[in-house]
């Protein structure tokens, strides 16, 4: 307990030191508050959606929250990502303070570009563009207040805001292809490795006697684990490696690892159904704990491949 208290005290001291050492903070946060207010009242041109019993129209943030929390949504990670970014900013706090320089007019140009992008999104009713514009505006404000070097130093982790842009229906083509890959892979593994006859038709799996049927539906496509593993690979690569090629190599293996993880989960469902019938397969499918299976090969694979890259490409022992 004492160790936890000491860690919390050290963390709070770090926050206070960073806050005290940050110049022109009141200017930045005043401008940030005005920007947030603008995007709250004039950030969205789509109408008629509800959160609870409250009807929202103009707020960009209400639209984002609605996208993150919608039923069967694949964008719930958007709620977590701002806290991840803030944590990484805290991790880089000493380098960021050293990077503070004089105010830079180029930051206002970036801010203006964000506003223009928002206006375009507002006119054509593409709120994703407005969300991108909002994040660009914040980036521009940081440059205008704390200088060009700050922008360069804060590019990572700030660019992780791309994971805050909801995919929505734009993710359906990716989701459908993932479903096809998983369906065909499970059918092949079932037949040639485990000796279980399974028929694949589109995104559905059948037993030859049609007693067992399972569809690899959109929520089971693995797009959530794909996004999570890609995000972790970017963070891990940027924090751990110096070379761009090392970071790109780790990013390149993230999608295959995510697919392998989802294949493992679907394979477990098929095997459970083969042994205990469709009810057993459904129990595995609906299990909260077993739904985490796709993440295990992904995170374990990233860790092992990362260690190999450090030893071979980065020259660490």
XYZ file of C-alpha atoms in Angstrom:
317
model
C 0.000 0.000 0.000
C 2.851 2.368 0.859
C 4.470 1.675 -2.506
C 1.244 2.568 -4.328
C 0.959 5.780 -2.306
C 4.553 6.697 -3.152
C 3.946 6.079 -6.850
C 0.819 8.230 -6.792
C 2.703 10.966 -4.969
C 5.519 10.832 -7.516
C 3.002 10.941 -10.359
C 1.268 13.970 -8.867
C 4.600 15.722 -8.350
C 5.404 15.114 -12.012
C 2.057 16.599 -13.056
C 2.618 19.673 -10.878
C 6.161 20.195 -12.162
C 4.996 19.923 -15.756
C 2.143 22.349 -15.143
C 4.363 24.881 -13.386
C 7.037 24.688 -16.073
C 4.604 25.144 -18.967
C 4.590 28.757 -20.200
C 1.591 30.558 -21.704
C -0.706 27.772 -20.543
C -3.590 30.099 -19.749
C -3.492 31.474 -23.283
C -3.599 27.971 -24.734
C -6.389 26.698 -22.516
C -8.460 29.848 -23.071
C -8.180 29.352 -26.837
C -8.860 25.632 -26.404
C -12.032 26.370 -24.427
C -13.245 28.727 -27.171
C -12.508 26.077 -29.810
C -14.377 23.417 -27.845
C -17.355 25.756 -27.448
C -17.380 26.468 -31.190
C -17.366 22.776 -32.102
C -20.013 22.061 -29.481
C -22.476 24.613 -30.844
C -21.495 24.516 -34.528
C -19.679 21.221 -34.971
C -22.256 18.993 -36.609
C -24.816 19.496 -39.362
C -26.590 16.125 -39.135
C -29.858 15.962 -37.246
C -32.281 13.735 -35.423
C -30.140 11.351 -33.346
C -30.761 10.660 -29.681
C -28.594 9.923 -26.663
C -30.937 8.641 -23.993
C -33.934 10.942 -24.185
C -31.968 14.020 -25.205
C -31.922 15.113 -28.828
C -28.612 16.501 -30.076
C -28.062 18.501 -33.222
C -25.025 20.735 -33.446
C -22.533 19.236 -30.993
C -19.570 17.429 -32.536
C -18.807 15.804 -29.193
C -22.326 14.423 -28.804
C -22.024 12.965 -32.306
C -18.681 11.369 -31.408
C -20.056 9.946 -28.167
C -23.040 8.562 -30.034
C -20.694 6.905 -32.562
C -18.483 5.434 -29.827
C -21.343 3.997 -27.773
C -23.766 2.891 -30.499
C -24.988 -0.701 -30.304
C -22.611 -3.111 -32.079
C -20.239 -0.208 -32.775
C -16.592 -0.979 -33.507
C -15.401 2.482 -32.437
C -15.605 2.250 -28.645
C -11.806 2.586 -28.453
C -12.345 6.272 -29.263
C -13.394 6.852 -25.657
C -10.106 5.442 -24.344
C -7.645 6.914 -26.827
C -7.612 10.526 -25.455
C -6.461 9.193 -22.082
C -3.753 7.107 -23.777
C -2.541 10.219 -25.610
C -2.512 12.280 -22.408
C -0.553 9.523 -20.665
C 2.052 9.532 -23.440
C 2.259 13.334 -23.257
C 3.025 12.942 -19.564
C 5.658 10.317 -20.396
C 7.339 12.836 -22.746
C 6.865 15.828 -20.428
C 10.558 16.620 -19.963
C 11.270 16.595 -23.703
C 8.161 18.649 -24.373
C 9.175 21.333 -21.879
C 12.607 21.548 -23.504
C 10.924 21.891 -26.904
C 8.894 24.966 -25.923
C 9.906 27.966 -28.041
C 8.456 31.274 -29.148
C 4.899 31.437 -30.528
C 4.752 30.368 -34.169
C 2.428 31.932 -36.735
C 2.446 28.694 -38.709
C 0.310 27.228 -35.944
C -2.456 29.657 -36.886
C -2.216 28.431 -40.486
C -2.711 24.862 -39.248
C -5.625 26.061 -37.115
C -7.187 27.755 -40.146
C -6.761 24.543 -42.160
C -8.684 22.682 -39.457
C -11.497 25.236 -39.571
C -11.681 24.996 -43.374
C -11.857 21.199 -43.178
C -14.651 21.509 -40.618
C -16.584 23.928 -42.843
C -16.329 21.485 -45.753
C -17.520 18.638 -43.526
C -20.332 20.805 -42.166
C -21.560 21.737 -45.646
C -21.518 18.203 -47.064
C -22.711 16.668 -43.752
C -19.625 14.527 -43.215
C -19.039 14.906 -39.490
C -15.879 12.794 -39.635
C -14.239 15.656 -41.532
C -15.355 18.045 -38.795
C -13.824 15.738 -36.183
C -10.563 15.712 -38.123
C -10.772 19.503 -38.346
C -11.195 19.765 -34.577
C -8.094 17.700 -33.851
C -6.108 19.678 -36.444
C -7.230 22.897 -34.756
C -5.894 21.717 -31.389
C -2.587 20.776 -33.000
C -2.383 24.221 -34.582
C -3.116 25.924 -31.261
C -0.241 24.058 -29.614
C 2.098 25.250 -32.356
C 0.834 28.824 -32.177
C 1.364 28.998 -28.405
C 4.404 26.772 -27.800
C 6.232 26.863 -31.104
C 7.253 24.703 -34.014
C 9.614 22.489 -32.014
C 6.747 21.563 -29.699
C 4.729 20.385 -32.695
C 7.621 18.271 -33.911
C 8.134 16.719 -30.481
C 4.422 16.142 -29.862
C 3.642 14.633 -33.280
C 3.854 11.352 -31.424
C 1.643 10.737 -29.539
C -0.755 13.330 -30.936
C -1.245 11.608 -34.288
C -2.950 8.767 -32.403
C -6.073 10.945 -32.589
C -6.713 9.163 -35.909
C -8.093 6.347 -33.736
C -10.657 8.821 -32.367
C -12.263 9.213 -35.807
C -15.194 6.762 -35.977
C -15.094 4.391 -38.914
C -18.782 3.578 -38.855
C -19.975 2.278 -42.213
C -16.552 3.015 -43.738
C -15.242 -0.029 -41.885
C -17.735 -2.417 -43.486
C -15.565 -3.314 -46.536
C -12.674 -4.151 -44.200
C -14.981 -6.046 -41.862
C -16.467 -8.104 -44.699
C -13.044 -9.119 -46.045
C -11.910 -10.092 -42.567
C -15.023 -12.256 -42.191
C -14.307 -14.038 -45.476
C -10.666 -14.648 -44.531
C -11.619 -16.054 -41.125
C -14.415 -18.238 -42.539
C -12.229 -19.829 -45.216
C -9.250 -20.255 -42.891
C -11.362 -21.976 -40.230
C -12.877 -24.300 -42.848
C -9.405 -25.285 -44.106
C -7.968 -25.799 -40.616
C -11.005 -27.795 -39.527
C -10.700 -30.168 -42.465
C -6.931 -30.594 -42.878
C -5.649 -30.147 -39.310
C -8.435 -31.234 -36.941
C -10.317 -33.611 -39.218
C -13.621 -31.818 -38.714
C -15.749 -31.452 -41.822
C -17.025 -27.912 -42.097
C -18.587 -26.292 -45.138
C -17.955 -22.594 -45.782
C -20.573 -20.620 -47.683
C -19.784 -16.925 -47.808
C -19.382 -15.910 -44.170
C -21.279 -18.928 -42.798
C -19.975 -22.251 -41.535
C -22.017 -25.480 -41.612
C -21.535 -29.040 -40.535
C -22.196 -31.480 -43.419
C -25.470 -32.602 -41.792
C -26.483 -28.958 -41.191
C -26.912 -29.627 -37.465
C -24.414 -26.909 -36.684
C -24.493 -23.494 -38.286
C -22.550 -20.398 -37.394
C -22.240 -17.098 -39.217
C -19.112 -14.982 -38.866
C -21.177 -11.839 -38.366
C -19.855 -8.282 -38.445
C -19.225 -8.108 -34.653
C -17.120 -11.291 -35.000
C -15.043 -10.002 -37.914
C -12.121 -9.127 -35.665
C -11.997 -5.460 -36.653
C -11.963 -4.405 -32.992
C -8.949 -6.545 -32.197
C -7.360 -5.395 -35.474
C -7.658 -1.733 -34.472
C -6.455 -2.429 -30.925
C -3.415 -4.432 -32.040
C -2.479 -1.850 -34.690
C -2.700 0.922 -32.072
C -0.559 -1.035 -29.604
C 2.002 -1.825 -32.321
C 2.322 1.885 -33.158
C 2.747 2.884 -29.517
C 5.147 0.026 -28.743
C 7.190 0.676 -31.870
C 7.473 4.404 -31.327
C 8.344 4.111 -27.647
C 10.800 1.224 -27.970
C 12.576 1.653 -31.323
C 14.742 4.377 -32.806
C 14.713 3.263 -36.432
C 11.742 3.955 -38.680
C 12.174 0.571 -40.371
C 11.813 -1.184 -37.009
C 8.582 0.680 -36.283
C 7.186 -0.079 -39.728
C 8.127 -3.754 -39.423
C 6.230 -4.059 -36.148
C 3.241 -2.267 -37.661
C 3.304 -4.593 -40.689
C 2.904 -7.726 -38.558
C -0.031 -6.321 -36.567
C -2.828 -7.124 -39.091
C -1.748 -10.775 -39.616
C -1.509 -11.266 -35.852
C -5.017 -9.860 -35.398
C -6.395 -12.196 -38.069
C -4.624 -15.195 -36.510
C -6.145 -14.332 -33.137
C -9.657 -14.199 -34.544
C -9.129 -17.477 -36.410
C -8.118 -19.087 -33.095
C -11.350 -17.933 -31.462
C -13.528 -19.125 -34.326
C -11.666 -22.442 -34.423
C -12.374 -22.925 -30.722
C -16.089 -22.321 -31.360
C -16.147 -24.937 -34.136
C -14.304 -27.512 -32.004
C -16.615 -26.883 -29.051
C -19.630 -27.381 -31.321
C -18.114 -30.585 -32.715
C -17.657 -32.017 -29.228
C -20.716 -30.686 -27.397
C -23.134 -29.609 -30.104
C -24.209 -26.167 -31.193
C -25.092 -25.152 -27.626
C -21.473 -25.676 -26.568
C -20.313 -23.607 -29.534
C -22.701 -20.810 -28.592
C -21.436 -20.846 -24.994
C -17.879 -20.353 -26.230
C -19.080 -17.637 -28.586
C -20.931 -15.755 -25.839
C -18.216 -16.138 -23.188
C -16.774 -12.767 -22.165
C -13.457 -14.307 -21.145
C -13.047 -16.337 -24.333
C -13.891 -13.261 -26.402
C -10.448 -11.972 -25.379
C -8.718 -14.813 -27.243
C -8.064 -12.729 -30.415
C -5.922 -10.343 -28.365
C -3.632 -13.027 -26.931
C -1.750 -14.002 -30.131
C -1.649 -10.340 -31.133
C -0.087 -8.926 -27.983
C 2.110 -11.975 -27.379
C 3.289 -11.878 -30.989
C 4.044 -8.157 -30.819
C 6.088 -8.702 -27.668
C 8.145 -11.563 -29.113
C 8.695 -9.888 -32.485
C 9.570 -6.651 -30.710
C 12.229 -8.437 -28.658
C 13.656 -9.975 -31.840
C 13.771 -6.594 -33.597
C 15.581 -5.054 -30.626
C 18.260 -7.738 -30.716
C 18.739 -7.930 -34.487
C 17.869 -4.517 -35.944
C 18.344 -2.203 -32.990
C 21.492 -3.885 -31.727
C 20.298 -4.196 -28.128
C 21.201 -7.146 -25.939
